[in-house]
XYZ file of C-alpha atoms in Angstrom:
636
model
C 184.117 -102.787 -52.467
C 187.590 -101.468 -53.120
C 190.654 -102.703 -54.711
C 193.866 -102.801 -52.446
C 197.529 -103.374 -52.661
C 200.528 -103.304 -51.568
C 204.216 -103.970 -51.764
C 207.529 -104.088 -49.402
C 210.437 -103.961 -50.950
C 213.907 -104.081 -49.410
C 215.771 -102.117 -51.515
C 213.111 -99.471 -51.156
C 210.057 -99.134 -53.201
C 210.244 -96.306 -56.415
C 207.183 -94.199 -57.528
C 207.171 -96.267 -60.999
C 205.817 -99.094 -59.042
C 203.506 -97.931 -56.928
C 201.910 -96.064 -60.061
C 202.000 -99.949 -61.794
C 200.116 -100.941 -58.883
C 197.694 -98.195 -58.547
C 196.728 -98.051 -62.082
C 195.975 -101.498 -62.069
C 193.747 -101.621 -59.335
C 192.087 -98.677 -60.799
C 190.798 -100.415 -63.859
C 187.646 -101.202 -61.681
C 184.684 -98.772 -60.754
C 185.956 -96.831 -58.158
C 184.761 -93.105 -56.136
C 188.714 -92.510 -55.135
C 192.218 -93.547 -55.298
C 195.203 -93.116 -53.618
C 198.511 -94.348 -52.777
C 201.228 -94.011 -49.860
C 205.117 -94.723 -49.947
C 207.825 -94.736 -47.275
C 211.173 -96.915 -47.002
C 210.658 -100.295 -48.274
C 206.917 -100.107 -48.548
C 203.900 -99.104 -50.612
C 200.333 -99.572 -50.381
C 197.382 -98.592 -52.980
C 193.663 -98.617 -52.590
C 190.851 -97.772 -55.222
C 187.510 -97.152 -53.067
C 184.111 -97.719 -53.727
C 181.956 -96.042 -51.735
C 178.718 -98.303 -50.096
C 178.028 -96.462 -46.705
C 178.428 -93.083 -45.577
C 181.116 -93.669 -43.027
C 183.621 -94.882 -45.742
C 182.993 -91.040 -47.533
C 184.306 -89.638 -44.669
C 188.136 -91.119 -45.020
C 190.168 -91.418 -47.981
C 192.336 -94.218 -48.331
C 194.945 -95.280 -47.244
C 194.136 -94.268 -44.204
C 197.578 -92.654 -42.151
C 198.468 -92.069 -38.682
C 199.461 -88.572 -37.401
C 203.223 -89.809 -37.162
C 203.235 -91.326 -41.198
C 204.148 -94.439 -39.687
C 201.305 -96.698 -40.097
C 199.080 -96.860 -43.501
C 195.754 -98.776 -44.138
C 193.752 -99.945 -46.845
C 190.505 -102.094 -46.547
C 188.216 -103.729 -48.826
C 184.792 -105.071 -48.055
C 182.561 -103.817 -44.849
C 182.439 -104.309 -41.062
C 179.293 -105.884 -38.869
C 180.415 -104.747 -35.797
C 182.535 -100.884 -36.379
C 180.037 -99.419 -33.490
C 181.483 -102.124 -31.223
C 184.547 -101.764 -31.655
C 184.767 -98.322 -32.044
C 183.320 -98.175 -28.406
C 186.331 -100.389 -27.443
C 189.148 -98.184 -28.591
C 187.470 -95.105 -26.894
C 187.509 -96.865 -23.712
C 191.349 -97.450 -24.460
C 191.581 -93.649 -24.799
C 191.318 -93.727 -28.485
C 190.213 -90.784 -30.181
C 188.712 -91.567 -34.060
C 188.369 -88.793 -36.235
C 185.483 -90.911 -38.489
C 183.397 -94.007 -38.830
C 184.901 -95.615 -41.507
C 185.733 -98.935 -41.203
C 189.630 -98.579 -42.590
C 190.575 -96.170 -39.862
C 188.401 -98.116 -36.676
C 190.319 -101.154 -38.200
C 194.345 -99.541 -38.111
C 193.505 -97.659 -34.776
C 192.322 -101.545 -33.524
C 195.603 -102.737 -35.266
C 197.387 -99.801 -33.141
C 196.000 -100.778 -29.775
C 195.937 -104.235 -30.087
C 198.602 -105.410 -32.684
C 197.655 -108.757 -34.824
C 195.199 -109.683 -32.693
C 193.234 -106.666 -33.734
C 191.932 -109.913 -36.069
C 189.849 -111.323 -33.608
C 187.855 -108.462 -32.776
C 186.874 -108.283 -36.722
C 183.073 -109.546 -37.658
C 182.525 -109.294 -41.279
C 183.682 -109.415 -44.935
C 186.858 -108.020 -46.028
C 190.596 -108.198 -46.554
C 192.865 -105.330 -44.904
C 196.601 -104.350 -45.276
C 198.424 -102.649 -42.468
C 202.157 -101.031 -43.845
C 203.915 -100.400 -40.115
C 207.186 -98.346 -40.189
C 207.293 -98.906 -36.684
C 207.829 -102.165 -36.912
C 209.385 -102.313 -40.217
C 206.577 -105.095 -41.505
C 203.122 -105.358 -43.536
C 199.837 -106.829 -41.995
C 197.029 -107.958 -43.638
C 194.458 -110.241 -42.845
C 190.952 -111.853 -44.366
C 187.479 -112.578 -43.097
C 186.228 -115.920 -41.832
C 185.220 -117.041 -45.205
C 187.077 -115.439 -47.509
C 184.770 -113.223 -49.166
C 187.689 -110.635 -50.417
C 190.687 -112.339 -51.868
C 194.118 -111.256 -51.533
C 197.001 -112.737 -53.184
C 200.589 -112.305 -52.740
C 204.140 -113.400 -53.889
C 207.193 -113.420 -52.722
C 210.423 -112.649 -54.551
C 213.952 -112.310 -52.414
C 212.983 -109.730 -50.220
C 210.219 -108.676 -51.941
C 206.642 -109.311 -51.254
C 203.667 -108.005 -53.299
C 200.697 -108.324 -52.517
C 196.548 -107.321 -54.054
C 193.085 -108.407 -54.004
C 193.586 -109.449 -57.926
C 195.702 -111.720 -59.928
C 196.111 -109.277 -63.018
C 197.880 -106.380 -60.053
C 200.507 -109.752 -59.047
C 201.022 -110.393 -62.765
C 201.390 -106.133 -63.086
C 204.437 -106.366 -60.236
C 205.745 -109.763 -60.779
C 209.543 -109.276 -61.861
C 209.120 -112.514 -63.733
C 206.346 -114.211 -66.295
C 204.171 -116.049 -64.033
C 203.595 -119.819 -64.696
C 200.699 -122.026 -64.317
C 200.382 -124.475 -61.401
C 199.573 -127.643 -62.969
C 198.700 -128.788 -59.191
C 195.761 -126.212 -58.724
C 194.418 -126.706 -62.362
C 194.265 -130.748 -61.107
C 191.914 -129.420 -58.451
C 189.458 -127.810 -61.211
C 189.626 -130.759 -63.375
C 188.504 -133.031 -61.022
C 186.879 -131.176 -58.751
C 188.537 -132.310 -55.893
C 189.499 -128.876 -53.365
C 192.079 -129.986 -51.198
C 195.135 -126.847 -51.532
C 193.915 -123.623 -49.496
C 196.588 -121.325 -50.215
C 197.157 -122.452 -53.907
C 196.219 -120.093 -56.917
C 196.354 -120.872 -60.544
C 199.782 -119.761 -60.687
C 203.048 -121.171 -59.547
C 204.899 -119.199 -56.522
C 201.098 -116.848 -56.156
C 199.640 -117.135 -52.984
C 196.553 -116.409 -51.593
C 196.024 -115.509 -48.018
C 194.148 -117.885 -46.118
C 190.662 -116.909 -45.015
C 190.612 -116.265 -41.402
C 194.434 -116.186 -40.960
C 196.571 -113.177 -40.778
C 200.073 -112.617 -42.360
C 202.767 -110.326 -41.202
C 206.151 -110.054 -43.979
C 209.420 -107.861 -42.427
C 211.076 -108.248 -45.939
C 213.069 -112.063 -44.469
C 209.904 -114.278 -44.169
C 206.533 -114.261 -44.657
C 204.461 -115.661 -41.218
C 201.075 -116.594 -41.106
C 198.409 -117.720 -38.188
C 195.103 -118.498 -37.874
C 192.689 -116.588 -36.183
C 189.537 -117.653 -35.888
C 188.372 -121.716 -35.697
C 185.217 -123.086 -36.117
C 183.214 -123.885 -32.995
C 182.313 -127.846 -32.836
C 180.863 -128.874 -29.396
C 177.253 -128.169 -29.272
C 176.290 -125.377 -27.045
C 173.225 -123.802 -27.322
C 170.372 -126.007 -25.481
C 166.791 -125.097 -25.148
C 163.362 -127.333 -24.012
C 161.051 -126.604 -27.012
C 161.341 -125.994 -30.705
C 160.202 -122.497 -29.706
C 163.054 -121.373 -27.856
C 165.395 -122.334 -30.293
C 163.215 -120.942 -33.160
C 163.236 -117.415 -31.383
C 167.039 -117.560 -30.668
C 167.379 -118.467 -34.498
C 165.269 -115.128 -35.621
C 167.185 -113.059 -33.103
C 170.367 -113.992 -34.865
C 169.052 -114.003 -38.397
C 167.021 -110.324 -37.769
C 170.935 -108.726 -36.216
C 172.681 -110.547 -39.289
C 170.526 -108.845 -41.865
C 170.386 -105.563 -40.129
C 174.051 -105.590 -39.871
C 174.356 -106.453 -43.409
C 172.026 -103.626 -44.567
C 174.512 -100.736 -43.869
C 174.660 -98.621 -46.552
C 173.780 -94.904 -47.890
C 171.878 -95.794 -51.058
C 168.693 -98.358 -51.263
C 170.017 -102.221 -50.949
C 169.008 -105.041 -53.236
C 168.122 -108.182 -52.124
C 168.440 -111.227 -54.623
C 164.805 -112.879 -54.523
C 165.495 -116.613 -56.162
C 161.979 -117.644 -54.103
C 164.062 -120.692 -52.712
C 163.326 -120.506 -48.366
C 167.282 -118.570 -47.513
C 167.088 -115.724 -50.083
C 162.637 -115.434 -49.755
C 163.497 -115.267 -46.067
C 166.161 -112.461 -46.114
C 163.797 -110.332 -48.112
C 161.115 -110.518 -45.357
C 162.960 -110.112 -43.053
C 165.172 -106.729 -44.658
C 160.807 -105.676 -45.004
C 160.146 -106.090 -41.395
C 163.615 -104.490 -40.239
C 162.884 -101.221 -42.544
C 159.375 -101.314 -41.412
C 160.267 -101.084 -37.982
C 162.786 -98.236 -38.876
C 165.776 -100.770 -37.915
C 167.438 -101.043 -41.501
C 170.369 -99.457 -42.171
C 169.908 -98.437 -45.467
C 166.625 -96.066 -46.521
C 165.422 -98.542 -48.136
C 165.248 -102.384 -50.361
C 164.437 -103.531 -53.728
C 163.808 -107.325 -54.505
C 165.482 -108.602 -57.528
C 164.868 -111.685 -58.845
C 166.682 -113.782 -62.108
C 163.718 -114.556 -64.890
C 164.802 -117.437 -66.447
C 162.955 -119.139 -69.593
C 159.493 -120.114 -68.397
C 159.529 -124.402 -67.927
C 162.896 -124.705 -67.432
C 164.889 -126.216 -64.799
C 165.643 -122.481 -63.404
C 162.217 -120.877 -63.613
C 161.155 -119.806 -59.875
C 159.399 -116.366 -60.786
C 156.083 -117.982 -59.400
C 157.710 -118.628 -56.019
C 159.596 -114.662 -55.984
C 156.489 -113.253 -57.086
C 154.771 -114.784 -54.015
C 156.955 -113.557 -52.125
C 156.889 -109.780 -53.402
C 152.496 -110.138 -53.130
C 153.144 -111.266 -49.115
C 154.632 -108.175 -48.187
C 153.301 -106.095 -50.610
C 156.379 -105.032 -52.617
C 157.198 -105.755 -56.312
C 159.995 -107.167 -57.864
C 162.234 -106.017 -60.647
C 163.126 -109.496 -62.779
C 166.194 -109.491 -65.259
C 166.607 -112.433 -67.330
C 169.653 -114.353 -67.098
C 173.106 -113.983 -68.387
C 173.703 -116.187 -71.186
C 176.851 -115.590 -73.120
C 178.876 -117.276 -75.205
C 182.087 -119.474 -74.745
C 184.263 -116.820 -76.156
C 182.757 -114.211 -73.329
C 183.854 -116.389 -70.664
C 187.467 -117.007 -72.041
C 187.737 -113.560 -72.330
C 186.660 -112.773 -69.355
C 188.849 -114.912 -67.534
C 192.375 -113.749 -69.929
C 191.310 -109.724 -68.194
C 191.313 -111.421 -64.787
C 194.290 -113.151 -65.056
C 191.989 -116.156 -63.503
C 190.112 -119.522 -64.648
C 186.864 -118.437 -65.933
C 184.102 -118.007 -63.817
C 181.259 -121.376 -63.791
C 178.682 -121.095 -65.694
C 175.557 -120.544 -62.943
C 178.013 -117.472 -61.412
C 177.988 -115.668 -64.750
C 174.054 -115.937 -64.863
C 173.618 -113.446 -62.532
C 175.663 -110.711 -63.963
C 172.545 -109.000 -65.436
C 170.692 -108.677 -62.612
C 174.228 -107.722 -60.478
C 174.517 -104.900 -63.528
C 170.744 -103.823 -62.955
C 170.889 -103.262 -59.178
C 174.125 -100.557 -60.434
C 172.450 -98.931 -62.916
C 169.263 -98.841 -60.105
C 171.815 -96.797 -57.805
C 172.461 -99.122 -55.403
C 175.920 -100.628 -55.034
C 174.752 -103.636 -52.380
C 173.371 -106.403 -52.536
C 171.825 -109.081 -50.125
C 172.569 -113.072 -50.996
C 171.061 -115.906 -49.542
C 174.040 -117.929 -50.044
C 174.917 -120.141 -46.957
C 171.647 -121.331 -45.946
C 172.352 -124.709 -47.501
C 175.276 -124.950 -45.951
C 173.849 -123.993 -42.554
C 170.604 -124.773 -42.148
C 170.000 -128.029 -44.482
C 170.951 -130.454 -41.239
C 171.844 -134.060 -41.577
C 171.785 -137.064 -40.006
C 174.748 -137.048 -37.459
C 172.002 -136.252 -34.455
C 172.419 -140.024 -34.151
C 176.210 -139.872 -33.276
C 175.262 -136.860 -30.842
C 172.888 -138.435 -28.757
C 175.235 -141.345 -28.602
C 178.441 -139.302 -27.792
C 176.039 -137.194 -25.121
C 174.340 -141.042 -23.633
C 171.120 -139.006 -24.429
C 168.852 -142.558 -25.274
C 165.670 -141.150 -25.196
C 166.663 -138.345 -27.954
C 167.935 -141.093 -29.695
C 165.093 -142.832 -29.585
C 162.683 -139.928 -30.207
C 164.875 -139.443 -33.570
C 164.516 -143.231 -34.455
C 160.571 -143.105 -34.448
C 160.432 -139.427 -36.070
C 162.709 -141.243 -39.240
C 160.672 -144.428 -39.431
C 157.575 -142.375 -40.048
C 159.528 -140.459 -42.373
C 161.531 -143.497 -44.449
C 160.226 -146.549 -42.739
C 161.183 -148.738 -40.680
C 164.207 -150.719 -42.493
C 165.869 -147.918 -43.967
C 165.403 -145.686 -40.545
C 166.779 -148.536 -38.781
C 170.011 -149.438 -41.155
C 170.528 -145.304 -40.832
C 171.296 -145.289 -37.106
C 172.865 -148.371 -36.844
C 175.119 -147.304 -39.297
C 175.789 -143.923 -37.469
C 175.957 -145.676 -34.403
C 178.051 -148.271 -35.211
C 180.685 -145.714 -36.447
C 180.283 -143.419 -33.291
C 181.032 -146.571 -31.302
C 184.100 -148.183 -33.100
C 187.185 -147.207 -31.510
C 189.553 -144.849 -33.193
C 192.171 -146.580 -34.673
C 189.488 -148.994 -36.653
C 187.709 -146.315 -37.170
C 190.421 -144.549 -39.027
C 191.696 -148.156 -40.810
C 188.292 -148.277 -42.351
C 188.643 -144.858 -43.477
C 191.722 -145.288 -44.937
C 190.376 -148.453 -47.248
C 187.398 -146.262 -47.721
C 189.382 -143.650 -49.527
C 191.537 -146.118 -51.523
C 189.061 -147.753 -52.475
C 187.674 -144.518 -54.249
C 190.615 -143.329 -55.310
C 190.737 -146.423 -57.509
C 187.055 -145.767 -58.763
C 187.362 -141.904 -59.129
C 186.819 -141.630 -62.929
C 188.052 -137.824 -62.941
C 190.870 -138.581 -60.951
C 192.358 -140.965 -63.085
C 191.981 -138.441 -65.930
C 195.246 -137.059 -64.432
C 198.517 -138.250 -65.467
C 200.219 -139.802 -63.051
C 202.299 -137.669 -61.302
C 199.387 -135.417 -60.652
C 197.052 -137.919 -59.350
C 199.772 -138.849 -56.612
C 200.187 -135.118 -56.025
C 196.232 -134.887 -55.074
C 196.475 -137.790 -53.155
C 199.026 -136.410 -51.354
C 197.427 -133.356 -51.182
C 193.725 -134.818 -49.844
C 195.906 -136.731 -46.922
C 197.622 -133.467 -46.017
C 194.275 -131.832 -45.942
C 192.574 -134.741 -43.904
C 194.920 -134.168 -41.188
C 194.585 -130.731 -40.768
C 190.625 -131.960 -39.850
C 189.724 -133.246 -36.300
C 189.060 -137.199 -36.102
C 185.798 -137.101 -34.332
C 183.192 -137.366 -37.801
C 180.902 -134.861 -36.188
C 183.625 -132.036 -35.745
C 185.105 -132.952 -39.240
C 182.206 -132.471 -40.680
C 181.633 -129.084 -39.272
C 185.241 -127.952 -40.313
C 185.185 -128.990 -43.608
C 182.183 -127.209 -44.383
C 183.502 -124.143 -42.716
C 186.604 -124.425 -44.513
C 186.727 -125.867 -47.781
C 188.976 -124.278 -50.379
C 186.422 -124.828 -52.622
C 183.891 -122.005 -51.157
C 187.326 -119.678 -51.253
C 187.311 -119.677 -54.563
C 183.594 -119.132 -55.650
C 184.098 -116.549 -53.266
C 186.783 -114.813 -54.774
C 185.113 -115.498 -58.606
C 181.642 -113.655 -57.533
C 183.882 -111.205 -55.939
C 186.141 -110.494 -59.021
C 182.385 -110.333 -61.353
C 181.079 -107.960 -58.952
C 184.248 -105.723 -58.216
C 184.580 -105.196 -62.366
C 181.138 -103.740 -62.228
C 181.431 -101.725 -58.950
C 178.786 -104.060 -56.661
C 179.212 -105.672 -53.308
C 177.558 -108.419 -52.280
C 176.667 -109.387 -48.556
C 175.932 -112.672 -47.044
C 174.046 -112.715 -43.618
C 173.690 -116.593 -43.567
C 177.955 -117.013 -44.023
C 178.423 -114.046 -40.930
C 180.535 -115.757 -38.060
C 177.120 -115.002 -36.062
C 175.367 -116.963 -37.857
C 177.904 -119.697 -38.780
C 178.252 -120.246 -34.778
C 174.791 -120.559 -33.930
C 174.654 -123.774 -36.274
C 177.282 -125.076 -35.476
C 176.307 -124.828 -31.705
C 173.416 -125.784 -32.082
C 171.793 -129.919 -31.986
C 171.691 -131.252 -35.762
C 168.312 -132.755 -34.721
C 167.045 -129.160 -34.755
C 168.305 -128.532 -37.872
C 166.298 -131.651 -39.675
C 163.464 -133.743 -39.131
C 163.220 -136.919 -41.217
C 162.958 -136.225 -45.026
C 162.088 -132.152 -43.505
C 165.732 -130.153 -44.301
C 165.985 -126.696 -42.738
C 163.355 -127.508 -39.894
C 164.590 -125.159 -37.702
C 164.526 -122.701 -40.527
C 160.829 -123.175 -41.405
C 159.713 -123.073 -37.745
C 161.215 -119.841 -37.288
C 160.301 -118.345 -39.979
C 156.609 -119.635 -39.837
C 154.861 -116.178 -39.646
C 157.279 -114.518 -41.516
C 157.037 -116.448 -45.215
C 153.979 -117.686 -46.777
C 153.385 -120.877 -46.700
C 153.933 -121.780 -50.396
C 157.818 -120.932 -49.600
C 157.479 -122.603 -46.234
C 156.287 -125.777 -47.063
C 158.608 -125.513 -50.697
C 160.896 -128.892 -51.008
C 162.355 -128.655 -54.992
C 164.750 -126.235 -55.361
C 166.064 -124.944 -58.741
C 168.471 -126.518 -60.923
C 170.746 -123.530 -62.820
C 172.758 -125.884 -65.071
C 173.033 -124.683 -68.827
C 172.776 -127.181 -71.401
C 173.629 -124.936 -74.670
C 177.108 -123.449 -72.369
C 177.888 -126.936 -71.561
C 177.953 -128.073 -74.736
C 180.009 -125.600 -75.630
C 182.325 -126.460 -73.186
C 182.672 -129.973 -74.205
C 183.560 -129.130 -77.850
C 186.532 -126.654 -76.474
C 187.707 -129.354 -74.738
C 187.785 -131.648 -77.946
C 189.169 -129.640 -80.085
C 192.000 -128.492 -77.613
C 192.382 -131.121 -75.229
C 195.556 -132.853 -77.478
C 197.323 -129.271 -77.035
C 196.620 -127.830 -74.105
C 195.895 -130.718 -71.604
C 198.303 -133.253 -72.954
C 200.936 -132.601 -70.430
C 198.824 -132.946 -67.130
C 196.276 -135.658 -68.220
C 195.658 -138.786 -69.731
C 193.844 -138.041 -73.062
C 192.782 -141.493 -73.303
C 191.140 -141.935 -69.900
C 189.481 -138.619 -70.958
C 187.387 -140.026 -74.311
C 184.266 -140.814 -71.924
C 183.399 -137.670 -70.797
C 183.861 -136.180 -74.100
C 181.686 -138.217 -75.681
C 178.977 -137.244 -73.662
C 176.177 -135.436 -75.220
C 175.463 -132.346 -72.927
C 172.203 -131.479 -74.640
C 170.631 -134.699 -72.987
C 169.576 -135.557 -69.995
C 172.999 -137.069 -68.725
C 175.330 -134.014 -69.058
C 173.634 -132.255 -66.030
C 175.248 -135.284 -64.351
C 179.196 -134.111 -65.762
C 178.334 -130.339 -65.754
C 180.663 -129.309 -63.215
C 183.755 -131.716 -64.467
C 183.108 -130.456 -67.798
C 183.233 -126.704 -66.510
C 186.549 -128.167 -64.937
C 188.381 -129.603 -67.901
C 187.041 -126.214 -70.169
C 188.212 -123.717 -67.537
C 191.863 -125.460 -67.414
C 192.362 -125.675 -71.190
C 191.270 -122.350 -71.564
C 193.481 -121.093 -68.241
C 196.283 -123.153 -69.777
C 196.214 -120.978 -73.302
C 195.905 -117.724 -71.723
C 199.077 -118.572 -69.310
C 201.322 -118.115 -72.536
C 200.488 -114.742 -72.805
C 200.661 -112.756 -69.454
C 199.410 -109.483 -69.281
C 201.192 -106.759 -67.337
C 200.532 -102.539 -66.661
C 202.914 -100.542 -68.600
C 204.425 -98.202 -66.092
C 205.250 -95.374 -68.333
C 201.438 -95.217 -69.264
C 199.808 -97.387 -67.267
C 197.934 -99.235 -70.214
C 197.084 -103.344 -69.762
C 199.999 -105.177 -72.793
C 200.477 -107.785 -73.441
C 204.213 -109.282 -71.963
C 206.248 -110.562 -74.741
């Protein structure tokens, strides 16, 4: 994981700034640094080593000519393929690493070079030769990068606190995006916390030539189902195939990897599997460790019995580091050094066992995240068979969810779906239009806004509903694939792990992976009251069965934080959230005792309304890098 920047100025860009930049960046682990400058432009990268090929190039990476300069951040699944690409073009590389395979793809095929990309990570490209920067981001999102732009000028990093470094002016909150994280409603993908800051949206590229920033999106989510087989057993080997190449891929590194162990089905699976791939002398790393978070024995987090069964089935132990557990004032100050909202509190939890794998040597790590996302399933196999005239699925479907809920409720379940496959469009999008005013008037937390803001969500939800496609199915699948949410857990496990010099990987969120579900029928996916069907089938000689047959699933809320939360919010609400809600409309919530039973229910609002207050404070004192010595101050 590295730390990247650039700007294009065009008056020219001066040594002072590119030093700003630089010595912000470097105020994270790092194995190297380095900077380039020529004409209006400037680019910065602070590496972190985690695979051998990335040794063998220092960043940025320059063409012979000095016209074209590269820095990269995160890791590439496919390098070998594309490397054998450019060679076929002619292309001659001088290493491995992913930062020069990536500008000599930029060099032969020019922004499109963003298609060929499979992976996690954010790139800049500074191009003389066409007098313009590049950069582009993964499908996901996984490494941020922001930018700004200020007559002529465009900055750009993969942190706020390097934007706030450059800015030429004190940055100001956006009262729109801090409406998102008080009511938890994600509808703005571009939007940061601050006014005029940008971020780059995932799977889009950007190209600036110092009149107008341009941006298009490269990569959509696949909807129409694809990928038919006969038996379970066809698609369960098709599912391993992809899972076994997604965790290989994902293993590439020169140090031993970690692989998070929670003992929940995605993460037990990915350590099995990472054991059978080194086993069979396929990993690319020499070798795993299973790490696993021990939270307080009979609590609503405790899964060690499940990890530890995992670790006894293929004979490998596990190293278990309780969880993180700060207080409030860690998380305030934590956020104020990353020039950010502060992190929720079931992402800081894992920041001691993130700091273990370091201090183990390793600098990688392997998450389960994504398997509820794509393998859970739901019910819209009803609206497919109906949209494909496939009766006897449908019927097949109907009996397999009567056994499973009964009769009456399996029955009122597909007529339902049925019903709202069959109505024609324009009813169908009437009813969804009453629908949604209809909860708009109910939404408790978004009539905590005042009222200016709650029109701007509104407005902001029916600009994001019709960016989505109409059919239910397909929106469905694009909304998961690209909520603005996800972008910014992304980018606040990313900004936790960068300050510590750790990269996670996700297998189960690769584009690989990602298009397999969504190609594949939801009835595979789930049977009945069964989630993750195709998952267990798959995986049926690879987990034991305590995991296999596992339906709870561990609850990682934090009572004593949460309370916490709620008394920031009371004693600062009347300053600091005064001008963007209704402090009247808020009294309910904060009268809500989070030590009971009820405030697991308003954990994430309360999260919300904490990390906006606190945002809200720190936004009247902006820190910047002092040029001259390159120390964090505060700007006056």
């Amino acid at each position: 994981m590295s730390a990247i920047g650039a700007i294009f100025a065009t008056g020219g860009v001066g040594a002072s700034e590119v030093g700003a930049m630089l010595a912000s960046l470097g105020q994270v682990p790092h194995d190297q640094s380095g900077s380039w400058m020529s004409g209006p432009m400037g680019i910065a990268a602070c590496t972190l080593h985690t695979n051998a090929e990335s040794r063998e190039c220092a960043q940025p990476n320059v063409s012979d000519d000095d016209q074209l300069a590269a820095v990269f951040d995160g890791h590439l699944l496919n390098p070998n393929e594309i490397a054998a690409d450019l060679e076929a073009k002619g292309v001659r590389l001088r290493t491995g690493s992913d930062v020069e395979i990536a500008r000599r793809a930029y060099e032969v095929w020019g922004e499109r070079c963003a298609d060929r990309f499979l992976g996690e990570y954010a790139l800049i490209i500074a191009d003389r030769r066409e007098g313009k920067i590049f950069a582009t981001r993964d499908h996901m999102g996984f490494l941020p990068l922001y930018y700004r732009e200020e007559q002529g000028r465009l900055i750009m990093a993969s942190d706020l606190r390097t934007i706030a470094a450059l800015s030429k002016a004190q940055l100001e909150p956006d009262h729109r995006y801090i409406a998102q994280v008080i009511t938890k409603r994600w509808f703005l993908r571009d939007a940061t916390p601050w006014k005029g800051v940008k971020r780059l949206t995932r799977a889009h590229t950007l190209s600036f030539d110092g009149r107008r920033v341009s941006t298009c999106k490269y990569w959509v989510p696949p909807t129409e189902v694809t990928i038919r087989y006969g038996s379970e057993e066809e698609y369960a080997e098709h599912y391993r195939e992809v899972l076994f190449d997604c965790v290989r891929r994902s293993s590439r590194c020169d140090a031993p990897v970690g692989v998070a162990v929670s003992g929940g089905l995605d993460s037990s699976s990915l350590f099995c599997v990472a054991d059978r791939l080194q086993q069979s002398g396929q990993l690319l790393a020499p070798g795993i460790t299973g790490y696993s978070l021990a939270a307080e024995e009979g609590g609503n987090a405790f899964e060690l019995p499940y990890a530890r069964a995992v670790a006894a089935h293929v004979g490998r132990t596990l190293t278990e580091v309780p969880l993180f557990d700060p207080d409030i004032d860690w998380y305030t100050q934590d956020a104020k050094w990353h020039h950010g909202i502060p992190v929720p509190s079931n992402g800081a939890m894992m920041l001691g066992m993130e700091k273990q794998v370091v201090a183990d040597g390793s600098r990688v790590m392997i998450s389960g995240s994504g398997g509820d996302e794509w393998l859970q399933g739901n019910h819209q196999y009803y609206r497919e068979f109906i949209a494909e005239r496939n009766i006897s699925g449908y019927l097949r479907a109907l009996r397999r969810d009567g056994d499973a809920y009964g009769w009456m409720k399996a029955g009122k379940l597909a007529l339902r779906l049925t019903a709202a496959e069959l109505t024609p469009g324009p009813i169908r999008s009437a009813v969804r239009k009453r629908l949604r005013d209809r909860r708009r008037r109910l939404d408790g937390p978004l009539n905590w806004l005042s009222p200016d803001l709650r029109d701007a969500m509104i407005e902001a939800e029916e600009a994001y509903e019709a960016d989505l496609p109409e059919n239910a199915v397909h929106w469905s699948k694009h909304n998961i694939a690209t909520s603005p949410f996800s972008d910014l857990s992304h980018s606040l496990m990313r900004r936790q792990r960068a300050a510590i010099g750790f990269e996670a990987r996700h297998p189960m969120l690769s584009r690989a992976f990602i298009e397999f579900s969504l190609r594949t029928p939801a009835e595979v996916k789930r049977r009945g009251t069964v989630a993750k069907a195709l998952h267990r089938k798959a995986m049926e000689d690879i987990l034991p069965p305590v995991i296999l047959e596992r339906q709870s699933k561990a609850n990682f809320t934090n009572t004593k934080i949460d309370s916490q939360f709620a008394d920031y919010v009371r004693n600062n609400a009347g300053k600091q959230l005064a001008d963007i809600c209704d402090l009247e409309a808020l009294k309910p919530i904060l009268e809500v005792d989070f030590n009971a039973p009820e405030g697991d229910y308003w954990a994430w609002e309360i999260w919300g309304l904490y990390a906006s207050a606190a945002f809200l404070y720190q936004g009247n004192c902006v820190t910047e890098i002092n040029p001259a010595t390159g120390v964090q101050q505060d700007r006056k």
